[in-house]
Short mmCIF file of C-alpha atoms in Angstrom, two decimals:
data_model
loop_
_atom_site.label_atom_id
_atom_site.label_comp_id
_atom_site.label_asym_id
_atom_site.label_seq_id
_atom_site.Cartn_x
_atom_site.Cartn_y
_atom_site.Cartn_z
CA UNK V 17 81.26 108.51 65.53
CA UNK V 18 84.06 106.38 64.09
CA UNK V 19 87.76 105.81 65.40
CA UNK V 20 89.85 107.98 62.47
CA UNK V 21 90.33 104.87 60.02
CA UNK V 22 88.98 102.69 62.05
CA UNK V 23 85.43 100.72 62.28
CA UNK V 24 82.35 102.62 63.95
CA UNK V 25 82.32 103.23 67.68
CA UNK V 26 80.85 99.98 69.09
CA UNK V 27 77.28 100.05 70.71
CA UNK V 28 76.81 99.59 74.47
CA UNK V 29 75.30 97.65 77.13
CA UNK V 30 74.44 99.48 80.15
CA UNK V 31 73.99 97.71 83.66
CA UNK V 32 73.44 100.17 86.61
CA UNK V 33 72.27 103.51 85.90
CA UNK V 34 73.84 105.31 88.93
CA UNK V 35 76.08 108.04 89.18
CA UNK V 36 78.81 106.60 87.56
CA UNK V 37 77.13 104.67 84.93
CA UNK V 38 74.92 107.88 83.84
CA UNK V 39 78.11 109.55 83.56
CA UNK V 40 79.27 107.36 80.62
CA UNK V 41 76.29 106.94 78.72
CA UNK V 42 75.61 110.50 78.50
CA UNK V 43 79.09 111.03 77.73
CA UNK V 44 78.84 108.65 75.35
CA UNK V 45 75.77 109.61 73.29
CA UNK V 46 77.03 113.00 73.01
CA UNK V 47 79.68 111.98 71.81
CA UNK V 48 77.91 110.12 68.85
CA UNK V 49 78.56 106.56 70.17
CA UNK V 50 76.01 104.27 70.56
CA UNK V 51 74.37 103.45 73.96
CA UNK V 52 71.87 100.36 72.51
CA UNK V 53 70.37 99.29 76.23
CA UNK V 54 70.22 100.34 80.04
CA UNK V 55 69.10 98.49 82.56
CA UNK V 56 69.08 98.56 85.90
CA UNK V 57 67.23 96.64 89.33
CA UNK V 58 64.98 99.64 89.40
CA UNK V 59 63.15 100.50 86.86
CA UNK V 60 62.37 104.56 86.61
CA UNK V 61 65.82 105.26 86.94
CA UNK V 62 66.51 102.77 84.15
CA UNK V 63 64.05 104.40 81.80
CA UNK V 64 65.04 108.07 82.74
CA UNK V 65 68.35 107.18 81.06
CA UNK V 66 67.47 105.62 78.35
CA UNK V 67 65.29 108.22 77.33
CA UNK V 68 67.99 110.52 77.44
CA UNK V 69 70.43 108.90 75.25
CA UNK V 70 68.11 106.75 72.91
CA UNK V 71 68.38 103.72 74.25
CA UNK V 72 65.97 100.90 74.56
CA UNK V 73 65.76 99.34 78.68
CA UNK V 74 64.70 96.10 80.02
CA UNK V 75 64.66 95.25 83.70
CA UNK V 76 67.55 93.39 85.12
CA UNK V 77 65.40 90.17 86.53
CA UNK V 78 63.99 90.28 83.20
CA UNK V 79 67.48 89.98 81.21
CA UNK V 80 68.61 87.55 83.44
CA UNK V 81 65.45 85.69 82.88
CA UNK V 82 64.97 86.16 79.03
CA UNK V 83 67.97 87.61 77.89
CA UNK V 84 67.65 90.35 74.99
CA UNK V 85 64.47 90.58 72.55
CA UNK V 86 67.17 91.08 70.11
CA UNK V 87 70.96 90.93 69.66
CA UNK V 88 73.30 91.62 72.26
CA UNK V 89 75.65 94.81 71.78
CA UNK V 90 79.70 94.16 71.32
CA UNK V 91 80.28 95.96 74.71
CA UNK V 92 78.55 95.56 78.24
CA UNK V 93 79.28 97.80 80.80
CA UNK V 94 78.62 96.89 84.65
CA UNK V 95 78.26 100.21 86.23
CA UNK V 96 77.68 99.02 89.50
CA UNK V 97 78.88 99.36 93.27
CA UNK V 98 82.13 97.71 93.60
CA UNK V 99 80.56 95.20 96.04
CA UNK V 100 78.17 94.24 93.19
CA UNK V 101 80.11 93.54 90.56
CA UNK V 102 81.46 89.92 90.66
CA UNK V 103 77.53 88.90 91.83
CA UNK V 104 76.59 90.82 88.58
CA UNK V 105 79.29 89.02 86.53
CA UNK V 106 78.22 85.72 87.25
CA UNK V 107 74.63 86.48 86.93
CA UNK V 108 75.28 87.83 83.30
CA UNK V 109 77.68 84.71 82.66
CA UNK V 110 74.94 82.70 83.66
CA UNK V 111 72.20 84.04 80.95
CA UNK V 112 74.87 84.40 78.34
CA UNK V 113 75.99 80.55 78.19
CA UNK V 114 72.25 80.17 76.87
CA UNK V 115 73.49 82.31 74.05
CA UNK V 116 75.57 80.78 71.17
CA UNK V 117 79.06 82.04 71.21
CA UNK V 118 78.70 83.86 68.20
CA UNK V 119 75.97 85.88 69.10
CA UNK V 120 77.72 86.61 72.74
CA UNK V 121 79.19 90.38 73.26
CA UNK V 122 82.77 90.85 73.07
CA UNK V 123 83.48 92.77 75.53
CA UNK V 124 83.16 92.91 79.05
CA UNK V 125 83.95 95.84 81.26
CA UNK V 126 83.45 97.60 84.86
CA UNK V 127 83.95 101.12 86.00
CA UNK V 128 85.80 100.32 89.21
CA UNK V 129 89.32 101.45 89.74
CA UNK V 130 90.00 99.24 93.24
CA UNK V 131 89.20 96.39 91.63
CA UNK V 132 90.98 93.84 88.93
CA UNK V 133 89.75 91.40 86.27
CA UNK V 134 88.79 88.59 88.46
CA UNK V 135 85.32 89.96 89.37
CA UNK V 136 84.71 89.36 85.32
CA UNK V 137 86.37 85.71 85.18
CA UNK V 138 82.73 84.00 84.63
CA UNK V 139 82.52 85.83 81.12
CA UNK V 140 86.47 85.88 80.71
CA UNK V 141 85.45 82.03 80.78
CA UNK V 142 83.10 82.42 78.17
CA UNK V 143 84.92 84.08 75.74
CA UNK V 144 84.46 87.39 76.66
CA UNK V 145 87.18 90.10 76.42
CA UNK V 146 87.46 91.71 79.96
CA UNK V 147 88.51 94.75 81.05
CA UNK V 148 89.10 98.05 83.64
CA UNK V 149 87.22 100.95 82.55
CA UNK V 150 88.37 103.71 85.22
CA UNK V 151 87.82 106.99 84.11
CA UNK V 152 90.25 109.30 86.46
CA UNK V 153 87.67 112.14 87.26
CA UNK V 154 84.82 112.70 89.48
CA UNK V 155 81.44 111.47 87.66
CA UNK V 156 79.02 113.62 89.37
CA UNK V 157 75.47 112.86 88.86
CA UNK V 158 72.22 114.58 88.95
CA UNK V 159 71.71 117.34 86.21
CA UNK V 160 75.62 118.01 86.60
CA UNK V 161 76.39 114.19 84.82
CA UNK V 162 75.25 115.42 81.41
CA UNK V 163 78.41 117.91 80.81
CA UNK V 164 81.67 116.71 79.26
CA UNK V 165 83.66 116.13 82.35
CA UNK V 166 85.37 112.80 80.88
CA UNK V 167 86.87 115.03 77.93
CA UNK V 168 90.42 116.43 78.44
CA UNK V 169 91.04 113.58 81.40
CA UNK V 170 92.25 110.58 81.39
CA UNK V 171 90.72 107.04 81.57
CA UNK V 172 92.68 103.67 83.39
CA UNK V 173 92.72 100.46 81.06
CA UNK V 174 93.54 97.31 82.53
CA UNK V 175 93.41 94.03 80.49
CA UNK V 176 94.53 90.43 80.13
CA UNK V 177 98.13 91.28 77.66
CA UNK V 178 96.59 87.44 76.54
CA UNK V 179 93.39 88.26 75.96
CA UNK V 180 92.26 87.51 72.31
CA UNK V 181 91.24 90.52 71.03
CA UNK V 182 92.41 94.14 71.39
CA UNK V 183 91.20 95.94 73.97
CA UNK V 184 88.27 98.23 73.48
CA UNK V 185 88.74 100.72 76.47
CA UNK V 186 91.30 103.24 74.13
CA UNK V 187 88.51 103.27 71.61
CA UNK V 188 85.43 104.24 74.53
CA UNK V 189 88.32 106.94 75.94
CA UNK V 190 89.19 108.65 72.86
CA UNK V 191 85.67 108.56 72.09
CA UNK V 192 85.18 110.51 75.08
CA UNK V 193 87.62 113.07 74.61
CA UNK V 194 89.75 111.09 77.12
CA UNK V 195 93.60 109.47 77.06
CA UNK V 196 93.64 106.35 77.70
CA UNK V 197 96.08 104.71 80.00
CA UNK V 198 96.45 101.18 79.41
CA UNK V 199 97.86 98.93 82.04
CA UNK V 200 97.63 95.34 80.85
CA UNK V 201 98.34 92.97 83.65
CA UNK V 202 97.68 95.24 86.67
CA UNK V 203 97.64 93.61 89.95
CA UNK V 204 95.37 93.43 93.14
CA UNK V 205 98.00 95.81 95.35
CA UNK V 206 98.83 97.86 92.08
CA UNK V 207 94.93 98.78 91.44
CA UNK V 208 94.55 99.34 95.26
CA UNK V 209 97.25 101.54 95.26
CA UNK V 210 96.02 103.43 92.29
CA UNK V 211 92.97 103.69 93.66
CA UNK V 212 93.85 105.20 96.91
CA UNK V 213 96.09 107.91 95.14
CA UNK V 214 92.99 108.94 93.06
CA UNK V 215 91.12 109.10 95.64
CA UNK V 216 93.41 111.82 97.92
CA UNK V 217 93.44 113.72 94.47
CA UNK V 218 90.03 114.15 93.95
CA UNK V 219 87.99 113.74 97.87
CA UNK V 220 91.44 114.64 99.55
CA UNK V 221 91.01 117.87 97.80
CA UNK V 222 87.20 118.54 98.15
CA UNK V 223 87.54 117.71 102.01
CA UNK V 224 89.56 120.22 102.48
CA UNK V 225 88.18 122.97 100.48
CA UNK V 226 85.31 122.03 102.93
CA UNK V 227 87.65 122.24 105.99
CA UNK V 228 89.18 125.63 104.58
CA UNK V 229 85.53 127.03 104.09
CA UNK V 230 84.42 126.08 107.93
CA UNK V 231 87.56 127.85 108.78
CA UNK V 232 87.27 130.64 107.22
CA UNK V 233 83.09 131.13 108.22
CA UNK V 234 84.57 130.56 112.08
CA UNK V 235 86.87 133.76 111.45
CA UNK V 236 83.85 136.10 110.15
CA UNK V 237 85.50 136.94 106.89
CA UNK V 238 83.84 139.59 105.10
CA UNK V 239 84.65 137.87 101.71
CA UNK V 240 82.62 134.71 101.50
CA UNK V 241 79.46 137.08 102.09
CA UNK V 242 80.47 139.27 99.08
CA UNK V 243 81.10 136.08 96.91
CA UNK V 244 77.67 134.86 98.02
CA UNK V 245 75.84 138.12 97.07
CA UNK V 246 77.86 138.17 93.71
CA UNK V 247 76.84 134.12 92.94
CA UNK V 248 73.59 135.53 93.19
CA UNK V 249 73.52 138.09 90.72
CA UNK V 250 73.81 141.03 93.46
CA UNK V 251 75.89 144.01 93.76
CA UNK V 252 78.87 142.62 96.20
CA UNK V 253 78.28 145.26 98.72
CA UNK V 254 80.37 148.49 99.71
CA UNK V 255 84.15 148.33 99.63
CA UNK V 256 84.02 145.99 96.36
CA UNK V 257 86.76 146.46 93.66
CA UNK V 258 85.96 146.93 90.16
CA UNK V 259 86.52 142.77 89.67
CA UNK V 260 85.25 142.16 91.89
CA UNK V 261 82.25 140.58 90.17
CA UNK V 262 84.16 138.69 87.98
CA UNK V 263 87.33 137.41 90.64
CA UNK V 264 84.75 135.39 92.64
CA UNK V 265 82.28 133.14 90.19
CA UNK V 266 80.37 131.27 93.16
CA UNK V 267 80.00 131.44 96.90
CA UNK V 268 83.27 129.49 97.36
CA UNK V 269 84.47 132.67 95.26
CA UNK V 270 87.92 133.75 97.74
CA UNK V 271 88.90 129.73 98.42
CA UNK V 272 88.02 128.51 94.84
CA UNK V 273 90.80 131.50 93.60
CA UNK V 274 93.13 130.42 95.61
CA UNK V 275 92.61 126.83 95.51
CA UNK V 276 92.46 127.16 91.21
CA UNK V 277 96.19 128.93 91.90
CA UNK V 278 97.65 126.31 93.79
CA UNK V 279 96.68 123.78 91.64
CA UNK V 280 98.05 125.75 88.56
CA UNK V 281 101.41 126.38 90.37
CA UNK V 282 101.17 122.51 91.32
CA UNK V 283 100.90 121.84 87.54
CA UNK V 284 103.92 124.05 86.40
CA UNK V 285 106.54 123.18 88.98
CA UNK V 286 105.48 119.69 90.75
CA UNK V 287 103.58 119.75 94.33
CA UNK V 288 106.64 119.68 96.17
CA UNK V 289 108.23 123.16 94.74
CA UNK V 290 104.73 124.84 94.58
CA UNK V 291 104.39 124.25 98.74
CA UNK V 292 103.86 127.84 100.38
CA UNK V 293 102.80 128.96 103.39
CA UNK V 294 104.31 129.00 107.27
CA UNK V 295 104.80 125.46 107.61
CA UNK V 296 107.18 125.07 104.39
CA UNK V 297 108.77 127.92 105.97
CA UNK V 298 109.27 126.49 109.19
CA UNK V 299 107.63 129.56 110.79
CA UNK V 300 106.27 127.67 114.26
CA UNK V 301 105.44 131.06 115.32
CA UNK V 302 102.33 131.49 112.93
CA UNK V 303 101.27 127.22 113.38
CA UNK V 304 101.05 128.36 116.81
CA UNK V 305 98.84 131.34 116.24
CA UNK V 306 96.73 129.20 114.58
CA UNK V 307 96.44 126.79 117.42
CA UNK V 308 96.11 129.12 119.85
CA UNK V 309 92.83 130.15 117.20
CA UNK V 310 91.52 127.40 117.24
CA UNK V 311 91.59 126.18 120.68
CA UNK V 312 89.58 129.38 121.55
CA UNK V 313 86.20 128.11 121.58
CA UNK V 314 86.36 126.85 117.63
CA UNK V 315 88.02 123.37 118.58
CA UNK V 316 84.82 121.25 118.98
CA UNK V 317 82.83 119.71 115.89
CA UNK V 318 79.53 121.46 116.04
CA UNK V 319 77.39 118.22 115.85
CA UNK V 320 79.02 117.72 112.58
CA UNK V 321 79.19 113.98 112.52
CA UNK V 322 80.38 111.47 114.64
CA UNK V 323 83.89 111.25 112.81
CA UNK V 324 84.64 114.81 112.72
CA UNK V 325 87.52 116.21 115.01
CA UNK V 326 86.31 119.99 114.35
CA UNK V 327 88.02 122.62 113.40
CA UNK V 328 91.07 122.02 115.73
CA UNK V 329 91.20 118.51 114.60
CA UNK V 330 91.21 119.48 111.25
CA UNK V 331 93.47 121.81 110.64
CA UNK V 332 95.82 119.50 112.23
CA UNK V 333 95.50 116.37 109.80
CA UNK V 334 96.00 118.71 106.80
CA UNK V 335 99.08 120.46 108.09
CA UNK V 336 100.58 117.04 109.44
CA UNK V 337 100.14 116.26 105.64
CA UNK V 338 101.54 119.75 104.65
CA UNK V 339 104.58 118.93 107.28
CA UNK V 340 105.12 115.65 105.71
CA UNK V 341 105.42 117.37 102.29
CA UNK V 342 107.85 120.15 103.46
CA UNK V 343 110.04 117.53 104.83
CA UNK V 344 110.08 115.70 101.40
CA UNK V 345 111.49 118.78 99.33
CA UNK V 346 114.62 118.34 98.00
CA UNK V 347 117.96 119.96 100.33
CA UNK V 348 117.80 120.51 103.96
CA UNK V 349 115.05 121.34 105.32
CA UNK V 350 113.88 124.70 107.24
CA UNK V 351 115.01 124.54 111.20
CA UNK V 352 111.34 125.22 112.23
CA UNK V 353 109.64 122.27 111.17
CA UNK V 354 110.86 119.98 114.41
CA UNK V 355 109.01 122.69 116.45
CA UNK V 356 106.10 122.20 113.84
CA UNK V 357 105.91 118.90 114.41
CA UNK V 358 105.78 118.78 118.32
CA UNK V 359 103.23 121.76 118.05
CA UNK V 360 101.19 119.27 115.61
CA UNK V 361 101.85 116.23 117.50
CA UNK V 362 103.03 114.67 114.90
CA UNK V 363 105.42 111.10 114.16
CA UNK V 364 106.51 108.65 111.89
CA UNK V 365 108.40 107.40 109.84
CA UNK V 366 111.58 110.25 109.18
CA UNK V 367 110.23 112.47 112.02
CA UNK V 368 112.54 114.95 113.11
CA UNK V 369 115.04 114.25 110.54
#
């Protein structure tokens, strides 16, 4: 794979074979670029992934000790918890300035979106070119991290504007299928920012598909049974439509329709003009219903984990968020959403305006 008039798509360094890091490098290969070594602090899951993309692997004690039996790729990529990666930095800083400068990589990058360049000053300081590789989409693993889920998104790329060479995250992205974003110069409380925004977008969302789904088993509907028989191959049962075996596509069948709509109206119009539902129009009536629901004998977490509120609890962070999003819509809002609010207990900043 080569850049359109460019030079061939570099070769890459892999450190931490994880979720994340599997992610890329399968993404990558496919793709036709490059992945020349993966390594990892254990071993088997080193080797599983270099076997799938072609790569050779050596141990990470051993690279620190030994460095490369050969030369080092133009791009290493430290796929590794966030809490991990400055330790890792400075542990790969400290085999490279062994290596002559000329024989160094070039490029330096990690996959973490909360963090900035400062984790990778050690190899900044040797003359590496550092950078933020985020990619802005789930990277699932398991058998699930071999699809193209980077292609069609869009990948964060934060730099040093004074760095000496241009940056080589737009050519990994575009590679990928991906747009790059760049964002040279970044800051701490930018990236943290960014970070937390991403992730409402993508665990915000999953949480409460989850939270939808518990409601929805509490009220008995018949749906998520029918969905479940049609995942399965099975006739959905008496009382099915003719589409029906094509409207529902998994278990999640009803919620993942509606869910897919939402986000499709979200896309045309903007969140904000895309709201429905009782709370956008300030019915209290039908929030109340729903209380009333849910305080009768669904309002306790089922042994769900110590953090959960249950169903009760639930419902009422996600409409507190709804609320909060009504209230932002452009004009005045509806006259029901101060009786929302009390019924939610909710405050803040602009409550009750």
């Amino acid at each position: 794979m080569e850049e359109p008039g460019g030079p061939p798509a570099p070769a890459i360094l892999l450190a931490g074979p994880g979720r994340a890091g599997s992610s890329l490098a399968l993404a990558w290969h496919r793709a036709g670029g490059p992945v020349a070594w993966v390594t990892g602090r254990r071993d088997e899951p080193a080797r599983r992934l270099a076997a799938q993309v072609g790569a050779r692997t050596i141990g990470w004690q051993r690279l620190l000790a030994e460095g490369l039996p050969g030369p080092w790729p133009p791009v290493v990529v430290l796929a590794v918890a966030d809490r991990a990666v400055a330790e890792a930095a400075a542990r790969l800083a400290g085999r490279l300035e062994a290596v002559p400068e000329a024989c160094r990589p070039r490029y330096a990058l990690h996959l973490s979106g909360a963090l900035g360049l400062e984790p990778l000053a050690p190899l900044a300081r040797l003359g590496l070119a550092t950078e933020v590789f985020h990619p802005l989409l789930p990277l699932p693993g398991g058998p699930a991290a071999g699809r193209d889920h980077l292609a069609g998104g869009y990948a964060t790329v934060v730099y040093d504007p004074g760095q000496n060479r241009a940056p080589v995250g737009p050519v990994l992205a575009r590679g990928l299928g991906a747009t790059p974003v760049l964002w040279p110069g970044a800051t701490a409380r930018q990236l943290a920012l960014y970070h937390a925004a991403a992730t409402l977008a993508a665990n915000g969302v999953t949480a409460l598909l989850w939270a939808a789904r518990e409601l929805l088993r509490l009220s008995g509907y018949p749906g998520m049974a029918m969905a479940a028989r049609v995942a399965a191959g099975r006739d959905p049962g008496p009382g099915a439509g003719p589409g029906s075996t094509t409207a529902a596509g998994s278990s999640w069948g009803p919620l993942e329709a509606l869910a897919r709509a939402a986000l499709e109206a979200a896309a045309e119009r903007g969140p904000l003009a895309a709201l429905t539902g009782p709370i956008v129009r300030g019915d209290a009536a039908t929030v109340q219903r729903h209380l009333e629901a849910l305080a009768g004998g669904a309002g306790t977490g089922g042994g769900l984990g110590a953090f959960d509120p249950g169903p009760a609890g639930r419902y009422r962070l996600a409409a507190t968020l709804v609320l909060a999003a009504a209230s932002a819509r452009p004009g005045d809002p509806p006259a029901g959403l101060e009786d929302i609010a009390r019924l939610l207990g909710a405050g803040g900043e602009g409550a009750g305006r």
